[in-house]
């Protein structure tokens, strides 16, 4: 699968999760963003969490994502590693 096709696949998965229940976007942007990263990491094991002190986004193939889709403004985010990921 090409990077472009995987990007489309990621966006499709995010859309499916976002539309899976009313309030999903709110839940995953207000306290459950790390859990959203864990979902994406289950599907894409190479995913890496990034954190800015307030919100977690997910790096996959040099692109950042959260429940809203691709994130282009990533200033202030740093990698967030768990001890079992090292």
Coordinates of C-alpha atoms in Angstrom, one line a residue:
X1 CA 0.0 0.0 0.0
X2 CA 1.4 3.4 -0.9
X3 CA 1.7 6.2 1.7
X4 CA -1.0 8.1 -0.1
X5 CA -3.4 5.2 0.0
X6 CA -2.6 4.5 3.7
X7 CA -3.3 8.2 4.4
X8 CA -6.7 7.8 2.8
X9 CA -7.2 4.6 4.9
X10 CA -6.3 6.4 8.1
X11 CA -8.7 9.3 7.3
X12 CA -11.5 6.7 6.6
X13 CA -10.9 4.9 9.9
X14 CA -10.9 8.2 11.8
X15 CA -14.2 9.2 10.0
X16 CA -15.8 5.9 10.9
X17 CA -14.7 6.3 14.6
X18 CA -15.9 9.9 14.7
X19 CA -19.3 8.9 13.3
X20 CA -19.6 5.8 15.4
X21 CA -21.5 7.7 18.2
X22 CA -22.9 11.1 18.8
X23 CA -20.3 13.1 20.7
X24 CA -17.2 11.1 19.6
X25 CA -15.4 14.2 18.5
X26 CA -16.1 15.9 21.8
X27 CA -15.0 12.9 23.8
X28 CA -11.7 12.4 21.9
X29 CA -10.8 16.1 22.1
X30 CA -11.8 16.6 25.8
X31 CA -10.0 14.1 27.9
X32 CA -9.8 10.9 25.8
X33 CA -7.3 11.9 23.1
X34 CA -4.7 9.4 24.5
X35 CA -7.3 6.6 24.2
X36 CA -7.9 7.7 20.6
X37 CA -4.1 7.4 20.0
X38 CA -4.3 3.8 21.5
X39 CA -7.0 2.9 19.0
X40 CA -4.9 4.1 16.1
X41 CA -1.8 2.4 17.5
X42 CA -3.7 -0.9 17.6
X43 CA -4.4 -0.5 13.9
X44 CA -1.1 1.1 13.0
X45 CA 1.6 -0.3 15.4
X46 CA 4.2 2.2 14.2
X47 CA 2.0 5.1 15.4
X48 CA 3.7 7.5 17.9
X49 CA 1.9 9.8 20.4
X50 CA 2.8 13.5 20.5
X51 CA 1.7 15.7 23.4
X52 CA 1.6 19.5 23.9
X53 CA 0.6 19.6 27.6
X54 CA -3.1 19.6 26.7
X55 CA -3.8 17.3 23.8
X56 CA -2.4 14.1 22.2
X57 CA -2.1 13.6 18.5
X58 CA -0.8 10.7 16.6
X59 CA 2.1 10.5 14.1
X60 CA 1.7 7.9 11.3
X61 CA 3.9 8.0 8.3
X62 CA 5.1 11.6 8.9
X63 CA 1.5 12.9 9.2
X64 CA -0.3 13.9 12.4
X65 CA -3.9 12.9 13.2
X66 CA -6.5 13.2 15.9
X67 CA -10.3 12.6 15.8
X68 CA -10.8 15.6 13.6
X69 CA -8.5 14.2 10.8
X70 CA -5.1 15.3 9.8
X71 CA -3.5 18.0 12.0
X72 CA -1.3 20.5 10.2
X73 CA -0.6 22.8 13.1
X74 CA 1.8 20.8 15.3
X75 CA 3.9 23.4 16.9
X76 CA 4.6 22.7 20.6
X77 CA 3.9 18.9 20.3
X78 CA 6.7 16.6 21.5
X79 CA 6.9 12.8 21.3
X80 CA 5.3 11.0 24.3
X81 CA 6.7 7.6 25.0
X82 CA 5.4 5.0 27.5
X83 CA 8.0 2.8 29.2
X84 CA 6.7 -0.3 27.5
X85 CA 7.1 1.3 24.1
X86 CA 10.8 2.0 24.4

